[in-house]
Amino acid sequence: MKTPRLFHNGIAVAGLALIAVYILMSIVSYFWLPFDPVAMDAKQVLQGPSFSTGHLFGTDEFGRDILSRIMKGTSVSFIISVSATALGALVGIFMGVWAGYLGGKADNIIMRCADILFSFPSLLLAIFIMAVLGEHTYNVILAIGIVYIPQFARISRGAVIALRSSEFIRAAKSNGANRSYILVHHLLPNITAPLIVQISLSLSTAILLESALSFLGLGVQPPNPSWGNMLSSARKVMMFAPWTAVYPGLAIVLLVLGFNLLGDGLRDILDPRLRNVR
């Protein structure tokens, strides 16, 4: 049995390994945690990392176990990033595919709407949407999903435009295939490569956006753990208790690195022009 090309790419494998660790941590957090992530303990306030106390990553200013909060925050980050990316991808791909295939006024209207969203920096647009909708986890997903819509629309539109005049598309039309059939059975399967790479990279950006919104107090609300609000609360004590900021920060960095490595590896695998470069 032939081994998938993915496992022959060291960058992709390294990214998958990092992501797998976080997925395992997220699953474990549903069944077991070292301590209650929201329980406060005045006797354990700002305890440094220690094996003897059981607080391997130390405690925060309320005596809460940092490792337990990071593990629980992993589930939050995965749920929000995957849901938001899925929302942005579904809507954006639908818009981009139809715009690229139909052309004309439909293309102009859809892409001008995308240009309006593109004119705002991602974080600023997400903050504006959260300010309008209010502070709730579902609104975080919606805000990040809206930010991603124009990105997926642009990528899918460009890929469709490059393929819509291809011989196999003309052959399908000459055989009487309607637009929906051509889109679903001919165009979508042939534009999946750039979309898969974009989805992987978008997951990493979604984690950063969710963390930034939580850091600013617009995302997951305390006492529920999120890497962003853990960093926010750590600002007050990080000068004399650096572990309160170091470990949540490392959690964000390593997971984002994992998705970026996976996206880079997938790009090398799926783009025939880059397969033999490395």
XYZ file of C-alpha atoms in Angstrom:
278
model
C 0.000 0.000 0.000
C 1.447 3.345 -1.072
C 2.078 5.885 1.693
C 0.258 9.222 1.147
C 2.509 12.023 -0.110
C 1.578 14.038 2.958
C 3.734 11.803 5.155
C 6.755 12.294 2.898
C 6.718 16.050 3.525
C 8.592 16.862 6.716
C 6.993 20.290 7.144
C 3.476 18.903 6.867
C 4.279 16.046 9.246
C 5.665 18.471 11.836
C 2.514 20.578 11.563
C 0.275 17.531 11.874
C 2.190 16.371 14.951
C 1.682 19.711 16.705
C -2.009 19.804 15.797
C -2.460 16.188 16.943
C -1.079 17.073 20.386
C -3.634 19.858 20.740
C -6.476 17.677 19.485
C -5.537 15.039 22.071
C -5.379 17.722 24.766
C -8.800 19.006 23.743
C -10.340 15.523 23.881
C -8.747 14.751 27.252
C -10.041 18.041 28.697
C -13.640 16.823 28.269
C -12.996 13.828 30.526
C -10.186 14.859 32.854
C -8.458 17.995 34.074
C -5.811 18.315 36.823
C -7.954 20.936 38.601
C -11.231 22.766 38.107
C -10.290 25.507 35.594
C -12.620 28.101 37.143
C -12.223 27.212 40.842
C -10.374 29.889 42.844
C -8.031 29.063 45.718
C -6.771 31.952 47.830
C -4.046 29.759 49.335
C -2.527 28.998 45.911
C -2.403 32.502 44.418
C 0.495 33.022 41.972
C 2.250 29.790 42.810
C 5.130 29.060 40.423
C 5.325 25.903 38.319
C 5.894 22.964 40.637
C 5.557 19.183 40.634
C 5.082 19.019 44.401
C 1.900 21.102 44.410
C 0.574 19.514 41.221
C 0.422 22.880 39.456
C 2.833 22.071 36.637
C 2.338 25.453 34.947
C 1.715 27.378 38.171
C -1.400 29.321 39.175
C -2.812 32.722 38.284
C -3.781 35.709 40.453
C -6.936 33.889 41.592
C -5.211 30.606 42.428
C -6.574 28.834 39.342
C -4.449 26.124 37.745
C -2.964 27.439 34.485
C -2.484 24.020 32.873
C -6.156 23.163 33.418
C -7.230 26.497 31.941
C -4.958 26.043 28.922
C -6.355 22.564 28.307
C -9.932 23.837 28.525
C -9.038 26.824 26.366
C -7.805 24.427 23.677
C -11.353 23.177 23.146
C -12.634 26.749 22.938
C -10.013 27.698 20.340
C -10.713 24.621 18.206
C -14.494 25.053 18.298
C -14.370 28.732 17.385
C -11.626 28.482 14.741
C -13.107 25.437 12.977
C -16.671 26.796 13.056
C -15.667 30.267 11.860
C -13.464 28.899 9.076
C -16.219 26.544 7.949
C -18.729 29.414 7.869
C -16.420 31.716 5.927
C -15.396 28.947 3.522
C -18.936 27.797 2.725
C -20.308 31.274 2.069
C -17.161 32.597 0.390
C -16.697 29.603 -1.918
C -20.362 29.713 -2.936
C -20.105 33.420 -3.752
C -16.761 33.109 -5.523
C -17.702 30.095 -7.640
C -20.911 31.692 -8.890
C -19.206 35.045 -9.488
C -16.400 33.452 -11.462
C -18.665 31.194 -13.501
C -21.475 33.645 -14.256
C -19.372 36.762 -14.776
C -21.031 40.023 -15.799
C -23.229 41.878 -13.294
C -23.331 39.000 -10.813
C -19.532 38.898 -10.695
C -19.336 42.690 -10.332
C -21.871 42.873 -7.484
C -20.421 39.956 -5.511
C -16.824 41.086 -5.812
C -17.613 44.720 -4.956
C -19.218 43.455 -1.737
C -16.053 41.451 -1.097
C -13.928 44.537 -1.783
C -15.861 46.482 0.855
C -15.056 43.805 3.445
C -11.450 43.665 2.221
C -11.046 47.392 2.830
C -11.091 46.821 6.607
C -8.210 45.205 8.512
C -9.308 41.765 9.721
C -9.106 42.526 13.443
C -10.783 45.921 13.082
C -13.652 44.383 11.112
C -14.052 41.622 13.715
C -14.077 44.205 16.529
C -16.735 46.256 14.709
C -18.949 43.193 14.212
C -18.570 42.192 17.874
C -19.409 45.747 18.972
C -22.631 45.560 16.950
C -23.636 41.988 17.866
C -22.472 41.866 21.486
C -20.176 39.624 23.490
C -21.033 35.963 22.912
C -19.151 32.924 21.636
C -21.561 32.518 18.718
C -20.954 36.121 17.737
C -17.190 35.508 17.770
C -17.714 32.669 15.277
C -19.923 34.870 13.115
C -17.491 37.807 13.228
C -14.463 35.739 12.205
C -16.530 33.896 9.587
C -17.555 37.196 7.973
C -13.908 38.293 7.929
C -13.038 35.139 5.952
C -15.826 35.356 3.359
C -14.043 37.718 0.924
C -10.797 35.737 1.142
C -12.432 32.492 0.077
C -14.550 34.311 -2.500
C -11.475 35.789 -4.164
C -9.545 32.504 -4.235
C -12.454 30.419 -5.555
C -13.404 33.060 -8.127
C -9.878 33.225 -9.517
C -9.638 29.440 -9.749
C -13.000 29.187 -11.524
C -12.114 31.929 -14.025
C -8.934 30.035 -14.872
C -10.930 26.846 -15.549
C -14.257 27.956 -16.995
C -12.959 28.107 -20.575
C -11.168 24.743 -20.339
C -11.900 22.001 -22.832
C -13.570 19.683 -20.312
C -15.983 22.482 -19.333
C -16.865 23.116 -22.986
C -17.314 19.389 -23.475
C -19.708 19.223 -20.517
C -21.736 22.117 -21.929
C -21.917 20.477 -25.359
C -23.274 17.330 -23.698
C -26.139 19.319 -22.215
C -24.896 19.663 -18.612
C -26.550 22.528 -16.755
C -24.727 25.137 -14.672
C -25.276 23.473 -11.315
C -23.993 20.123 -12.577
C -20.880 21.739 -14.074
C -20.162 23.657 -10.876
C -20.573 20.664 -8.568
C -19.058 17.889 -10.691
C -16.429 19.700 -12.752
C -15.353 23.002 -11.259
C -15.404 22.376 -7.499
C -13.296 19.168 -7.626
C -10.667 21.022 -9.645
C -10.291 24.018 -7.351
C -9.979 22.141 -4.066
C -6.169 22.324 -3.876
C -5.849 26.086 -3.216
C -8.929 26.007 -0.995
C -7.508 23.242 1.215
C -4.330 25.253 1.728
C -6.336 28.399 2.483
C -8.500 26.549 5.012
C -5.415 25.328 6.867
C -3.903 28.814 7.000
C -7.249 30.368 7.924
C -7.521 28.098 10.961
C -4.297 29.570 12.333
C -5.476 33.132 11.737
C -8.835 32.339 13.358
C -7.025 31.275 16.521
C -5.139 34.580 16.562
C -8.330 36.571 15.955
C -10.225 34.721 18.678
C -7.343 35.268 21.103
C -7.169 38.959 20.190
C -10.911 39.448 20.689
C -10.800 37.648 24.037
C -7.745 39.696 25.019
C -9.723 42.876 24.341
C -12.711 41.579 26.313
C -14.918 41.005 23.270
C -14.576 37.240 22.995
C -14.926 34.456 25.550
C -15.865 36.050 28.851
C -14.249 35.249 32.219
C -14.254 33.068 34.211
C -14.482 30.736 31.199
C -10.916 30.036 30.073
C -9.582 31.306 26.786
C -5.961 31.826 25.842
C -6.729 35.448 24.982
C -8.406 36.381 28.266
C -5.672 34.500 30.165
C -3.096 36.773 28.537
C -5.250 39.790 29.285
C -5.474 39.009 32.987
C -1.756 38.157 33.084
C -0.812 41.725 32.126
C -1.263 42.856 35.727
C 1.092 40.280 37.242
C 3.426 39.137 34.464
C 6.374 41.220 35.715
C 6.657 39.132 38.894
C 4.737 36.030 37.748
C 5.834 35.563 34.106
C 4.454 32.016 33.868
C 0.915 33.435 33.800
C 1.642 34.894 30.338
C 4.366 32.585 29.017
C 2.349 29.362 28.937
C -0.848 30.739 27.309
C 1.340 32.596 24.831
C 3.252 29.417 23.970
C -0.041 27.563 23.526
C -1.121 30.090 20.893
C 2.273 30.197 19.154
C 2.677 26.433 18.828
C -0.838 25.750 17.535
C -0.628 28.597 15.007
C 2.788 27.276 13.962
C 1.289 23.811 13.499
C -1.429 25.038 11.138
C 1.029 27.228 9.228
C 3.449 24.325 8.769
C 0.608 22.092 7.612
C -0.585 24.737 5.149
C 2.938 25.240 3.821
C 3.397 21.488 3.406
C 0.029 21.071 1.690
C 0.918 23.858 -0.716
C 4.121 22.038 -1.669
C 2.238 18.762 -2.124
C -0.780 20.057 -4.039
C 1.023 22.547 -6.289
C 2.877 20.532 -8.970
C 5.239 23.458 -9.579
C 6.581 23.194 -6.018
C 6.737 19.427 -5.475
C 10.378 19.103 -6.422
C 11.625 22.395 -5.018
C 12.377 21.033 -1.530
